[in-house]
mmCIF file of C-alpha atoms and ligand atoms in Angstrom:
data_model
loop_
_atom_site.group_PDB
_atom_site.id
_atom_site.type_symbol
_atom_site.label_atom_id
_atom_site.label_comp_id
_atom_site.label_asym_id
_atom_site.label_seq_id
_atom_site.Cartn_x
_atom_site.Cartn_y
_atom_site.Cartn_z
ATOM 1 C CA MET K 1 -92.473 27.269 103.549
ATOM 2 C CA THR K 2 -95.195 25.045 103.628
ATOM 3 C CA THR K 3 -94.834 21.721 102.390
ATOM 4 C CA ARG K 4 -97.561 19.495 101.365
ATOM 5 C CA LYS K 5 -98.202 15.875 101.307
ATOM 6 C CA LEU K 6 -99.563 14.479 98.040
ATOM 7 C CA LEU K 7 -99.474 10.787 97.017
ATOM 8 C CA LEU K 8 -100.659 9.165 94.152
ATOM 9 C CA LEU K 9 -102.259 6.443 93.392
ATOM 10 C CA PRO K 10 -102.714 5.764 88.978
ATOM 11 C CA GLY K 11 -103.767 2.661 89.643
ATOM 12 C CA ASP K 12 -104.716 0.726 86.406
ATOM 13 C CA GLY K 13 -105.856 1.332 82.775
ATOM 14 C CA ILE K 14 -105.814 4.839 81.525
ATOM 15 C CA GLY K 15 -105.539 5.890 85.787
ATOM 16 C CA PRO K 16 -102.022 6.260 85.268
ATOM 17 C CA GLU K 17 -102.000 8.251 81.588
ATOM 18 C CA ALA K 18 -104.588 10.827 83.267
ATOM 19 C CA MET K 19 -102.962 11.087 86.150
ATOM 20 C CA ALA K 20 -99.339 12.778 84.218
ATOM 21 C CA GLU K 21 -101.263 15.436 82.785
ATOM 22 C CA VAL K 22 -101.453 16.284 86.766
ATOM 23 C CA GLU K 23 -98.051 15.746 87.698
ATOM 24 C CA ALA K 24 -97.519 18.761 84.965
ATOM 25 C CA ILE K 25 -99.940 21.121 86.458
ATOM 26 C CA VAL K 26 -98.343 20.515 90.205
ATOM 27 C CA ALA K 27 -94.898 21.154 88.524
ATOM 28 C CA ILE K 28 -96.842 24.807 87.545
ATOM 29 C CA LEU K 29 -98.338 25.456 90.915
ATOM 30 C CA ASN K 30 -94.651 24.556 92.509
ATOM 31 C CA ALA K 31 -93.175 27.077 90.550
ATOM 32 C CA GLU K 32 -95.906 29.893 89.701
ATOM 33 C CA THR K 33 -96.694 29.846 93.112
ATOM 34 C CA GLY K 34 -94.538 28.029 95.676
ATOM 35 C CA ALA K 35 -97.247 25.554 96.704
ATOM 36 C CA GLY K 36 -94.430 23.136 97.461
ATOM 37 C CA PHE K 37 -96.703 19.898 96.828
ATOM 38 C CA GLU K 38 -94.008 16.960 97.566
ATOM 39 C CA THR K 39 -95.524 13.944 95.657
ATOM 40 C CA GLU K 40 -95.142 10.290 95.628
ATOM 41 C CA ARG K 41 -96.303 7.746 94.064
ATOM 42 C CA ALA K 42 -97.843 4.487 94.599
ATOM 43 C CA LEU K 43 -99.560 1.175 93.363
ATOM 44 C CA VAL K 44 -102.943 0.482 93.681
ATOM 45 C CA GLY K 45 -105.593 -1.940 92.343
ATOM 46 C CA GLY K 46 -104.054 -4.514 89.654
ATOM 47 C CA ALA K 47 -101.276 -2.819 89.575
ATOM 48 C CA ALA K 48 -100.427 -3.398 93.598
ATOM 49 C CA PHE K 49 -101.881 -7.236 92.891
ATOM 50 C CA ASP K 50 -99.517 -7.752 90.053
ATOM 51 C CA ALA K 51 -96.341 -6.229 92.359
ATOM 52 C CA HIS K 52 -97.742 -6.868 96.124
ATOM 53 C CA GLY K 53 -100.499 -9.969 95.750
ATOM 54 C CA ALA K 54 -102.439 -7.223 97.082
ATOM 55 C CA PRO K 55 -104.909 -4.429 95.750
ATOM 56 C CA ILE K 56 -102.848 -2.410 97.831
ATOM 57 C CA SER K 57 -99.939 -3.276 99.782
ATOM 58 C CA ASP K 58 -99.553 -1.685 103.857
ATOM 59 C CA ALA K 59 -96.117 0.005 103.775
ATOM 60 C CA ASP K 60 -98.547 1.880 100.846
ATOM 61 C CA MET K 61 -101.030 2.669 102.700
ATOM 62 C CA ALA K 62 -99.644 3.954 105.550
ATOM 63 C CA LEU K 63 -98.452 6.504 102.909
ATOM 64 C CA ALA K 64 -101.958 7.346 102.015
ATOM 65 C CA MET K 65 -102.659 7.651 105.868
ATOM 66 C CA ALA K 66 -99.828 10.286 106.432
ATOM 67 C CA ALA K 67 -100.668 12.207 103.799
ATOM 68 C CA ASP K 68 -101.832 15.711 103.389
ATOM 69 C CA ALA K 69 -104.045 14.300 100.650
ATOM 70 C CA VAL K 70 -104.585 11.207 98.230
ATOM 71 C CA LEU K 71 -105.219 11.371 94.602
ATOM 72 C CA PHE K 72 -107.072 8.472 92.982
ATOM 73 C CA GLY K 73 -107.116 7.106 89.192
ATOM 74 C CA ALA K 74 -108.741 3.774 88.633
ATOM 75 C CA VAL K 75 -108.933 0.662 89.234
ATOM 76 C CA GLY K 76 -110.052 -2.467 87.548
ATOM 77 C CA GLY K 77 -109.344 -4.142 84.124
ATOM 78 C CA PRO K 78 -110.312 -7.246 82.374
ATOM 79 C CA LYS K 79 -106.727 -8.856 83.250
ATOM 80 C CA TRP K 80 -107.761 -9.142 87.235
ATOM 81 C CA ASP K 81 -111.583 -10.542 85.917
ATOM 82 C CA THR K 82 -109.970 -14.080 88.087
ATOM 83 C CA VAL K 83 -108.299 -12.593 90.806
ATOM 84 C CA PRO K 84 -109.682 -14.225 94.313
ATOM 85 C CA TYR K 85 -112.854 -11.587 95.754
ATOM 86 C CA GLU K 86 -110.446 -10.165 98.498
ATOM 87 C CA LYS K 87 -108.031 -9.046 96.353
ATOM 88 C CA ARG K 88 -109.406 -8.173 93.061
ATOM 89 C CA PRO K 89 -109.178 -4.648 92.094
ATOM 90 C CA GLU K 90 -111.654 -2.633 93.826
ATOM 91 C CA ALA K 91 -110.565 -3.684 97.285
ATOM 92 C CA GLY K 92 -108.018 -1.138 96.511
ATOM 93 C CA LEU K 93 -110.161 1.506 97.174
ATOM 94 C CA LEU K 94 -112.741 0.225 99.547
ATOM 95 C CA ARG K 95 -109.883 -0.346 101.771
ATOM 96 C CA LEU K 96 -108.322 3.532 101.514
ATOM 97 C CA ARG K 97 -111.978 4.440 101.834
ATOM 98 C CA LYS K 98 -113.032 2.488 105.054
ATOM 99 C CA ASP K 99 -109.410 2.901 106.611
ATOM 100 C CA MET K 100 -109.037 6.874 105.778
ATOM 101 C CA ALA K 101 -112.739 6.857 107.165
ATOM 102 C CA LEU K 102 -114.162 8.613 104.142
ATOM 103 C CA PHE K 103 -117.415 8.831 104.956
ATOM 104 C CA ALA K 104 -118.286 12.077 103.273
ATOM 105 C CA ASN K 105 -117.976 11.782 99.403
ATOM 106 C CA LEU K 106 -118.991 15.001 96.641
ATOM 107 C CA ARG K 107 -119.413 14.131 93.652
ATOM 108 C CA PRO K 108 -120.481 17.127 91.629
ATOM 109 C CA ALA K 109 -122.741 17.096 87.909
ATOM 110 C CA ILE K 110 -121.716 20.290 86.225
ATOM 111 C CA CYS K 111 -122.693 20.856 82.395
ATOM 112 C CA TYR K 112 -119.607 23.122 81.097
ATOM 113 C CA PRO K 113 -121.945 24.536 78.042
ATOM 114 C CA ALA K 114 -119.370 24.622 76.148
ATOM 115 C CA LEU K 115 -120.434 20.457 76.238
ATOM 116 C CA ALA K 116 -124.564 20.983 76.223
ATOM 117 C CA GLU K 117 -124.361 18.879 72.453
ATOM 118 C CA ALA K 118 -122.820 15.942 74.258
ATOM 119 C CA SER K 119 -125.536 14.615 77.344
ATOM 120 C CA SER K 120 -127.906 12.267 76.194
ATOM 121 C CA LEU K 121 -130.449 14.625 76.910
ATOM 122 C CA LYS K 122 -131.905 18.293 75.449
ATOM 123 C CA ARG K 123 -129.455 20.823 76.026
ATOM 124 C CA LYS K 124 -132.823 23.006 77.609
ATOM 125 C CA LEU K 125 -132.709 20.261 80.406
ATOM 126 C CA VAL K 126 -128.771 20.510 81.066
ATOM 127 C CA ASP K 127 -127.579 24.174 79.913
ATOM 128 C CA GLY K 128 -126.043 25.153 83.503
ATOM 129 C CA LEU K 129 -126.814 22.136 85.018
ATOM 130 C CA ASP K 130 -125.065 21.947 88.846
ATOM 131 C CA ILE K 131 -125.684 19.818 90.825
ATOM 132 C CA LEU K 132 -123.755 18.043 93.665
ATOM 133 C CA ILE K 133 -124.269 14.235 95.253
ATOM 134 C CA LEU K 134 -123.341 13.631 98.911
ATOM 135 C CA ARG K 135 -122.876 9.643 98.342
ATOM 136 C CA GLU K 136 -122.954 8.207 101.765
ATOM 137 C CA LEU K 137 -119.225 5.995 101.598
ATOM 138 C CA THR K 138 -118.282 3.739 104.478
ATOM 139 C CA GLY K 139 -121.576 2.308 105.391
ATOM 140 C CA GLY K 140 -124.218 0.293 104.072
ATOM 141 C CA VAL K 141 -124.605 -2.492 101.487
ATOM 142 C CA TYR K 142 -120.884 -2.033 100.631
ATOM 143 C CA PHE K 143 -119.472 -3.079 104.099
ATOM 144 C CA GLY K 144 -122.681 -4.390 106.039
ATOM 145 C CA GLU K 145 -122.227 -7.867 107.856
ATOM 146 C CA PRO K 146 -122.377 -11.090 107.043
ATOM 147 C CA LYS K 147 -121.570 -10.549 103.481
ATOM 148 C CA GLU K 148 -121.192 -13.857 102.348
ATOM 149 C CA ILE K 149 -121.636 -17.073 99.683
ATOM 150 C CA VAL K 150 -123.368 -19.882 102.182
ATOM 151 C CA ASP K 151 -123.336 -23.795 100.475
ATOM 152 C CA LEU K 152 -126.865 -25.415 101.695
ATOM 153 C CA GLY K 153 -126.085 -28.082 101.111
ATOM 154 C CA ASN K 154 -128.725 -29.208 98.722
ATOM 155 C CA GLY K 155 -127.116 -27.638 95.625
ATOM 156 C CA GLN K 156 -128.265 -24.393 96.275
ATOM 157 C CA LYS K 157 -126.298 -21.961 97.524
ATOM 158 C CA ARG K 158 -127.367 -18.235 99.551
ATOM 159 C CA GLY K 159 -125.780 -15.156 98.675
ATOM 160 C CA VAL K 160 -126.175 -12.184 101.189
ATOM 161 C CA ASP K 161 -125.126 -8.555 101.536
ATOM 162 C CA THR K 162 -126.526 -6.699 104.225
ATOM 163 C CA GLN K 163 -127.721 -2.630 104.238
ATOM 164 C CA VAL K 164 -126.878 -1.576 107.559
ATOM 165 C CA TYR K 165 -126.704 1.875 108.972
ATOM 166 C CA GLU K 166 -126.708 3.684 112.750
ATOM 167 C CA THR K 167 -128.150 6.589 113.697
ATOM 168 C CA TYR K 168 -124.837 8.691 114.263
ATOM 169 C CA GLU K 169 -123.580 7.282 110.054
ATOM 170 C CA ILE K 170 -126.566 8.996 108.593
ATOM 171 C CA GLU K 171 -126.450 11.842 110.930
ATOM 172 C CA ARG K 172 -122.908 12.844 109.776
ATOM 173 C CA ILE K 173 -123.533 12.843 105.957
ATOM 174 C CA ALA K 174 -126.726 14.926 106.671
ATOM 175 C CA ARG K 175 -124.862 17.443 107.528
ATOM 176 C CA ALA K 176 -122.244 17.302 105.061
ATOM 177 C CA ALA K 177 -125.109 17.253 102.715
ATOM 178 C CA PHE K 178 -126.844 20.676 105.018
ATOM 179 C CA GLU K 179 -123.880 22.410 104.894
ATOM 180 C CA ALA K 180 -122.676 21.987 101.036
ATOM 181 C CA ALA K 181 -126.172 23.632 100.513
ATOM 182 C CA ARG K 182 -125.533 26.387 102.572
ATOM 183 C CA THR K 183 -122.649 27.498 100.018
ATOM 184 C CA ARG K 184 -124.662 26.595 96.986
ATOM 185 C CA ARG K 185 -128.831 27.399 96.328
ATOM 186 C CA GLY K 186 -130.385 26.383 99.594
ATOM 187 C CA LYS K 187 -131.881 22.768 99.053
ATOM 188 C CA VAL K 188 -130.689 19.423 100.089
ATOM 189 C CA THR K 189 -132.978 16.344 98.693
ATOM 190 C CA SER K 190 -132.429 12.788 100.220
ATOM 191 C CA MET K 191 -132.931 10.029 98.921
ATOM 192 C CA GLU K 192 -134.074 6.583 100.022
ATOM 193 C CA LYS K 193 -136.547 3.596 99.663
ATOM 194 C CA ARG K 194 -138.266 3.704 103.125
ATOM 195 C CA ASN K 195 -140.964 2.414 101.317
ATOM 196 C CA VAL K 196 -139.196 -1.137 101.513
ATOM 197 C CA MET K 197 -136.501 -0.961 103.226
ATOM 198 C CA LYS K 198 -135.831 -0.506 107.535
ATOM 199 C CA THR K 199 -132.571 1.529 106.787
ATOM 200 C CA GLY K 200 -134.690 3.999 104.524
ATOM 201 C CA VAL K 201 -136.889 4.730 107.449
ATOM 202 C CA LEU K 202 -134.297 5.395 109.524
ATOM 203 C CA TRP K 203 -132.528 7.324 106.967
ATOM 204 C CA ASN K 204 -135.663 9.911 106.748
ATOM 205 C CA GLU K 205 -136.121 10.238 109.898
ATOM 206 C CA VAL K 206 -132.458 11.245 111.383
ATOM 207 C CA VAL K 207 -132.606 13.292 108.253
ATOM 208 C CA THR K 208 -135.125 14.802 108.837
ATOM 209 C CA ARG K 209 -134.311 15.823 112.474
ATOM 210 C CA VAL K 210 -130.950 17.079 111.649
ATOM 211 C CA GLY K 211 -132.456 19.234 109.221
ATOM 212 C CA ARG K 212 -135.081 20.327 111.563
ATOM 213 C CA GLU K 213 -132.862 21.000 114.337
ATOM 214 C CA GLU K 214 -130.106 22.211 112.943
ATOM 215 C CA TYR K 215 -130.214 23.926 110.037
ATOM 216 C CA PRO K 216 -134.026 25.151 108.859
ATOM 217 C CA ASP K 217 -132.792 27.574 107.117
ATOM 218 C CA VAL K 218 -132.227 24.705 104.035
ATOM 219 C CA THR K 219 -134.772 23.666 102.210
ATOM 220 C CA LEU K 220 -135.560 19.519 102.987
ATOM 221 C CA GLU K 221 -137.249 17.355 100.522
ATOM 222 C CA HIS K 222 -137.110 13.850 100.552
ATOM 223 C CA MET K 223 -137.676 11.036 96.747
ATOM 224 C CA LEU K 224 -137.632 7.361 97.291
ATOM 225 C CA ALA K 225 -134.268 6.916 95.327
ATOM 226 C CA ASP K 226 -136.713 5.014 92.155
ATOM 227 C CA ALA K 227 -138.076 8.298 91.734
ATOM 228 C CA GLY K 228 -135.050 10.614 92.160
ATOM 229 C CA GLY K 229 -133.519 8.241 89.449
ATOM 230 C CA MET K 230 -136.120 9.485 87.090
ATOM 231 C CA GLN K 231 -136.348 12.707 88.133
ATOM 232 C CA LEU K 232 -132.997 13.132 87.814
ATOM 233 C CA VAL K 233 -133.446 12.342 83.812
ATOM 234 C CA ARG K 234 -136.547 13.958 83.376
ATOM 235 C CA ALA K 235 -135.659 17.544 85.006
ATOM 236 C CA PRO K 236 -132.150 17.443 86.885
ATOM 237 C CA LYS K 237 -132.266 21.127 87.628
ATOM 238 C CA GLN K 238 -134.832 21.071 90.236
ATOM 239 C CA PHE K 239 -131.788 19.690 92.076
ATOM 240 C CA ASP K 240 -129.452 21.346 93.925
ATOM 241 C CA VAL K 241 -127.823 18.669 96.723
ATOM 242 C CA ILE K 242 -129.009 15.274 96.594
ATOM 243 C CA VAL K 243 -127.914 13.209 99.929
ATOM 244 C CA THR K 244 -128.414 9.074 99.447
ATOM 245 C CA ASP K 245 -127.236 6.166 101.123
ATOM 246 C CA ASN K 246 -123.500 3.883 99.642
ATOM 247 C CA LEU K 247 -125.123 2.372 96.851
ATOM 248 C CA PHE K 248 -128.025 4.082 95.861
ATOM 249 C CA GLY K 249 -125.385 6.798 95.269
ATOM 250 C CA ASP K 250 -123.693 5.160 93.223
ATOM 251 C CA MET K 251 -126.181 4.997 90.807
ATOM 252 C CA LEU K 252 -127.599 8.501 90.598
ATOM 253 C CA SER K 253 -124.333 9.871 90.726
ATOM 254 C CA ASP K 254 -123.659 7.487 87.485
ATOM 255 C CA ILE K 255 -126.562 8.723 85.729
ATOM 256 C CA ALA K 256 -126.243 12.161 86.649
ATOM 257 C CA ALA K 257 -122.467 12.175 85.579
ATOM 258 C CA MET K 258 -123.726 10.831 82.094
ATOM 259 C CA LEU K 259 -126.246 14.292 82.236
ATOM 260 C CA THR K 260 -123.260 16.525 81.720
ATOM 261 C CA GLY K 261 -122.634 14.961 78.485
ATOM 262 C CA SER K 262 -119.095 13.034 79.719
ATOM 263 C CA LEU K 263 -118.482 10.659 82.778
ATOM 264 C CA GLY K 264 -114.692 11.675 81.219
ATOM 265 C CA MET K 265 -115.892 15.026 82.712
ATOM 266 C CA LEU K 266 -116.540 14.287 86.406
ATOM 267 C CA PRO K 267 -114.029 15.041 89.712
ATOM 268 C CA SER K 268 -115.124 13.842 93.346
ATOM 269 C CA ALA K 269 -113.991 14.249 96.813
ATOM 270 C CA SER K 270 -114.353 11.637 99.700
ATOM 271 C CA LEU K 271 -113.578 13.407 102.919
ATOM 272 C CA GLY K 272 -113.302 12.160 106.786
ATOM 273 C CA ALA K 273 -114.143 14.102 109.236
ATOM 274 C CA VAL K 274 -112.201 17.221 110.675
ATOM 275 C CA ASP K 275 -109.925 16.501 113.928
ATOM 276 C CA ALA K 276 -110.502 18.906 115.728
ATOM 277 C CA ALA K 277 -107.049 19.081 117.134
ATOM 278 C CA THR K 278 -105.433 19.761 113.853
ATOM 279 C CA GLY K 279 -108.350 21.311 111.713
ATOM 280 C CA ARG K 280 -106.585 18.728 109.105
ATOM 281 C CA ARG K 281 -109.322 16.021 107.399
ATOM 282 C CA LYS K 282 -108.178 12.589 105.403
ATOM 283 C CA ALA K 283 -108.941 12.726 101.621
ATOM 284 C CA LEU K 284 -108.753 10.613 98.854
ATOM 285 C CA TYR K 285 -109.807 12.689 94.849
ATOM 286 C CA GLU K 286 -110.382 10.763 91.711
ATOM 287 C CA PRO K 287 -112.074 10.927 88.876
ATOM 288 C CA VAL K 288 -115.532 9.536 88.381
ATOM 289 C CA HIS K 289 -114.557 7.678 85.154
ATOM 290 C CA GLY K 290 -112.901 3.956 85.358
ATOM 291 C CA SER K 291 -110.341 2.445 84.343
ATOM 292 C CA ALA K 292 -111.159 1.789 80.816
ATOM 293 C CA PRO K 293 -109.278 -0.625 79.243
ATOM 294 C CA ASP K 294 -110.471 -0.530 75.959
ATOM 295 C CA ILE K 295 -108.633 2.783 75.878
ATOM 296 C CA ALA K 296 -106.012 2.630 77.866
ATOM 297 C CA GLY K 297 -102.600 3.578 76.750
ATOM 298 C CA GLN K 298 -103.523 4.500 74.067
ATOM 299 C CA GLY K 299 -103.223 7.787 75.004
ATOM 300 C CA ILE K 300 -106.738 9.281 73.741
ATOM 301 C CA ALA K 301 -108.217 9.179 76.809
ATOM 302 C CA ASN K 302 -109.691 12.868 79.050
ATOM 303 C CA PRO K 303 -107.437 13.712 81.613
ATOM 304 C CA ILE K 304 -110.180 16.864 82.421
ATOM 305 C CA ALA K 305 -112.242 14.369 85.097
ATOM 306 C CA MET K 306 -108.595 14.009 86.676
ATOM 307 C CA ILE K 307 -107.324 17.710 86.924
ATOM 308 C CA ALA K 308 -110.229 18.450 87.938
ATOM 309 C CA SER K 309 -110.715 16.126 90.830
ATOM 310 C CA PHE K 310 -106.658 17.575 91.373
ATOM 311 C CA ALA K 311 -108.582 20.901 91.899
ATOM 312 C CA MET K 312 -111.454 19.893 94.297
ATOM 313 C CA MET K 313 -108.343 19.356 96.176
ATOM 314 C CA LEU K 314 -107.067 23.004 95.725
ATOM 315 C CA ARG K 315 -109.989 23.984 97.075
ATOM 316 C CA TYR K 316 -111.331 21.153 100.041
ATOM 317 C CA SER K 317 -107.846 20.041 102.043
ATOM 318 C CA PHE K 318 -105.721 23.090 101.340
ATOM 319 C CA ALA K 319 -108.048 26.100 101.140
ATOM 320 C CA MET K 320 -106.238 27.279 98.122
ATOM 321 C CA GLN K 321 -109.491 28.974 96.574
ATOM 322 C CA ARG K 322 -107.604 30.878 93.809
ATOM 323 C CA GLU K 323 -105.644 28.700 92.318
ATOM 324 C CA ALA K 324 -109.127 25.586 91.845
ATOM 325 C CA ASP K 325 -111.079 28.776 90.472
ATOM 326 C CA ALA K 326 -108.063 29.643 88.217
ATOM 327 C CA LEU K 327 -107.973 25.706 87.158
ATOM 328 C CA GLU K 328 -111.566 25.200 86.720
ATOM 329 C CA ALA K 329 -111.408 28.435 84.664
ATOM 330 C CA ALA K 330 -108.874 27.130 82.527
ATOM 331 C CA ILE K 331 -110.803 23.990 82.026
ATOM 332 C CA ALA K 332 -113.756 25.867 80.806
ATOM 333 C CA SER K 333 -111.377 27.695 78.490
ATOM 334 C CA VAL K 334 -110.569 24.762 76.597
ATOM 335 C CA LEU K 335 -112.903 23.981 76.209
ATOM 336 C CA GLU K 336 -114.719 26.701 75.057
ATOM 337 C CA ASN K 337 -111.876 26.892 72.502
ATOM 338 C CA GLY K 338 -113.214 23.860 70.990
ATOM 339 C CA ILE K 339 -110.445 21.726 71.872
ATOM 340 C CA ARG K 340 -112.027 17.842 72.511
ATOM 341 C CA THR K 341 -111.040 14.793 73.514
ATOM 342 C CA GLY K 342 -112.640 12.050 71.765
ATOM 343 C CA ASP K 343 -115.493 11.114 74.058
ATOM 344 C CA ILE K 344 -116.690 14.625 73.816
ATOM 345 C CA MET K 345 -116.463 15.577 70.180
ATOM 346 C CA ALA K 346 -118.317 17.534 68.794
ATOM 347 C CA PRO K 347 -118.911 18.750 65.225
ATOM 348 C CA GLY K 348 -116.256 21.599 64.464
ATOM 349 C CA ALA K 349 -114.097 20.679 67.725
ATOM 350 C CA ARG K 350 -110.423 19.891 67.111
ATOM 351 C CA GLN K 351 -109.781 16.422 68.423
ATOM 352 C CA VAL K 352 -106.787 16.063 70.494
ATOM 353 C CA GLY K 353 -105.499 13.444 72.396
ATOM 354 C CA THR K 354 -104.330 12.456 76.898
ATOM 355 C CA ARG K 355 -101.804 15.196 76.399
ATOM 356 C CA GLU K 356 -102.102 17.273 74.187
ATOM 357 C CA MET K 357 -105.409 18.279 76.164
ATOM 358 C CA GLY K 358 -103.224 18.013 79.508
ATOM 359 C CA ALA K 359 -100.968 20.907 77.405
ATOM 360 C CA ALA K 360 -103.293 23.478 76.568
ATOM 361 C CA VAL K 361 -105.262 23.515 80.361
ATOM 362 C CA ALA K 362 -101.704 24.132 82.087
ATOM 363 C CA ALA K 363 -101.196 26.876 79.424
ATOM 364 C CA ALA K 364 -104.645 28.281 80.125
ATOM 365 C CA PHE K 365 -104.148 27.959 83.861
ATOM 366 C CA ARG K 366 -99.960 29.370 83.684
ATOM 367 C CA GLU K 367 -101.757 32.020 81.881
ATOM 368 C CA ARG K 368 -104.466 32.765 84.751
ATOM 369 C CA LEU K 369 -101.996 32.265 87.227
ATOM 370 C CA ALA K 370 -100.387 34.781 86.055
ATOM 371 C CA ALA K 371 -103.276 37.344 85.581
HETATM 372 C C1 LIG L 401 -117.558 4.092 92.113
HETATM 373 C C2 LIG L 401 -117.294 2.886 91.273
HETATM 374 C C3 LIG L 401 -115.955 1.868 93.150
HETATM 375 C C4 LIG L 401 -118.287 1.570 94.245
HETATM 376 C C5 LIG L 401 -116.463 0.452 92.622
HETATM 377 C C6 LIG L 401 -114.788 0.590 91.498
HETATM 378 C C7 LIG L 401 -115.517 0.108 93.612
HETATM 379 O O1 LIG L 401 -117.665 2.276 90.943
HETATM 380 O O2 LIG L 401 -116.200 5.239 92.745
HETATM 381 O O3 LIG L 401 -118.304 4.709 92.391
HETATM 382 O O4 LIG L 401 -119.133 1.047 93.476
HETATM 383 O O5 LIG L 401 -117.890 2.579 94.761
HETATM 384 MG MG1 LIG L 402 -119.888 4.061 90.575
#
């Protein structure tokens, strides 16, 4: 029997509550299909800092490297606002991304028809929205050196971050974007700031060349990242795949997420390169929402983004398309039936907590698997 080793890193805030709902779904999959998922839990973020004095321990990092896939919750909260910068909860996530070489971050922004009213934009602008943001995840200003605050000795300090990209880093994220576009509507929009940044000039040049030489069948368009942000809220349906750097991708994906009605809805996948020998790739899946410390522990968080992240895992790490389709359809049907957590509540709908939402999706999923 196949075994699939899954590492669960629930983290802080609402991470553990949302993760518990995925564990229930994993149990259903194992029971109904013999999928053979073996799960192990480890600590990340503030929870890891409290236990080990580091935002992820070396032992847990080794588990992540060895797993077939990692499911990550969320990190951070006011409790850890004063821990040293190198040990802050977010550093655990950044180490996972860097050490696992997860350069391609896929952030779909899909507007479930049942939720179009929850968007801050008019229904006609977002109904049926389906965008995929490809964010470069292991380079740019997040990791560039020097990264420091220098005491200038005259009562002044200088803070420095370094935005740096090399050709191969842009090539591989560009290819990931073009490949994704081929399975969708065949259009890539590349966003940078070539009008003020050298990395933007190089980004534009490399993406253009990769498109021309390797993907002439895909339509490529370029936008300055600020104009891209504006277009995202003006007419989001013009986009299919957006490819952009680490920092712009962080911001633009939050904007895109909000278009869909709730940050609580969106999953993401962070993928490494395919290993030529094994055909496998390292991968980490996480909801786009954060740890939401203000509602943690109350049982009211929306677990859908976490469940949808698991659906992405089924698709990208295990090629379980049928099961992924069934899980995504289960989520949509629960929303169609007017079941809502507080963040996506609408007039006439029934408001439920985390457990009840998870159970509703799980029941709909089981039904679909059996069908
Ligand atoms: C994200 C988050 C992270 C990022 C934080 C938690 C470090 O905002 O995944 O978008 O900035 O990448
Ligand atoms: Mg972010």
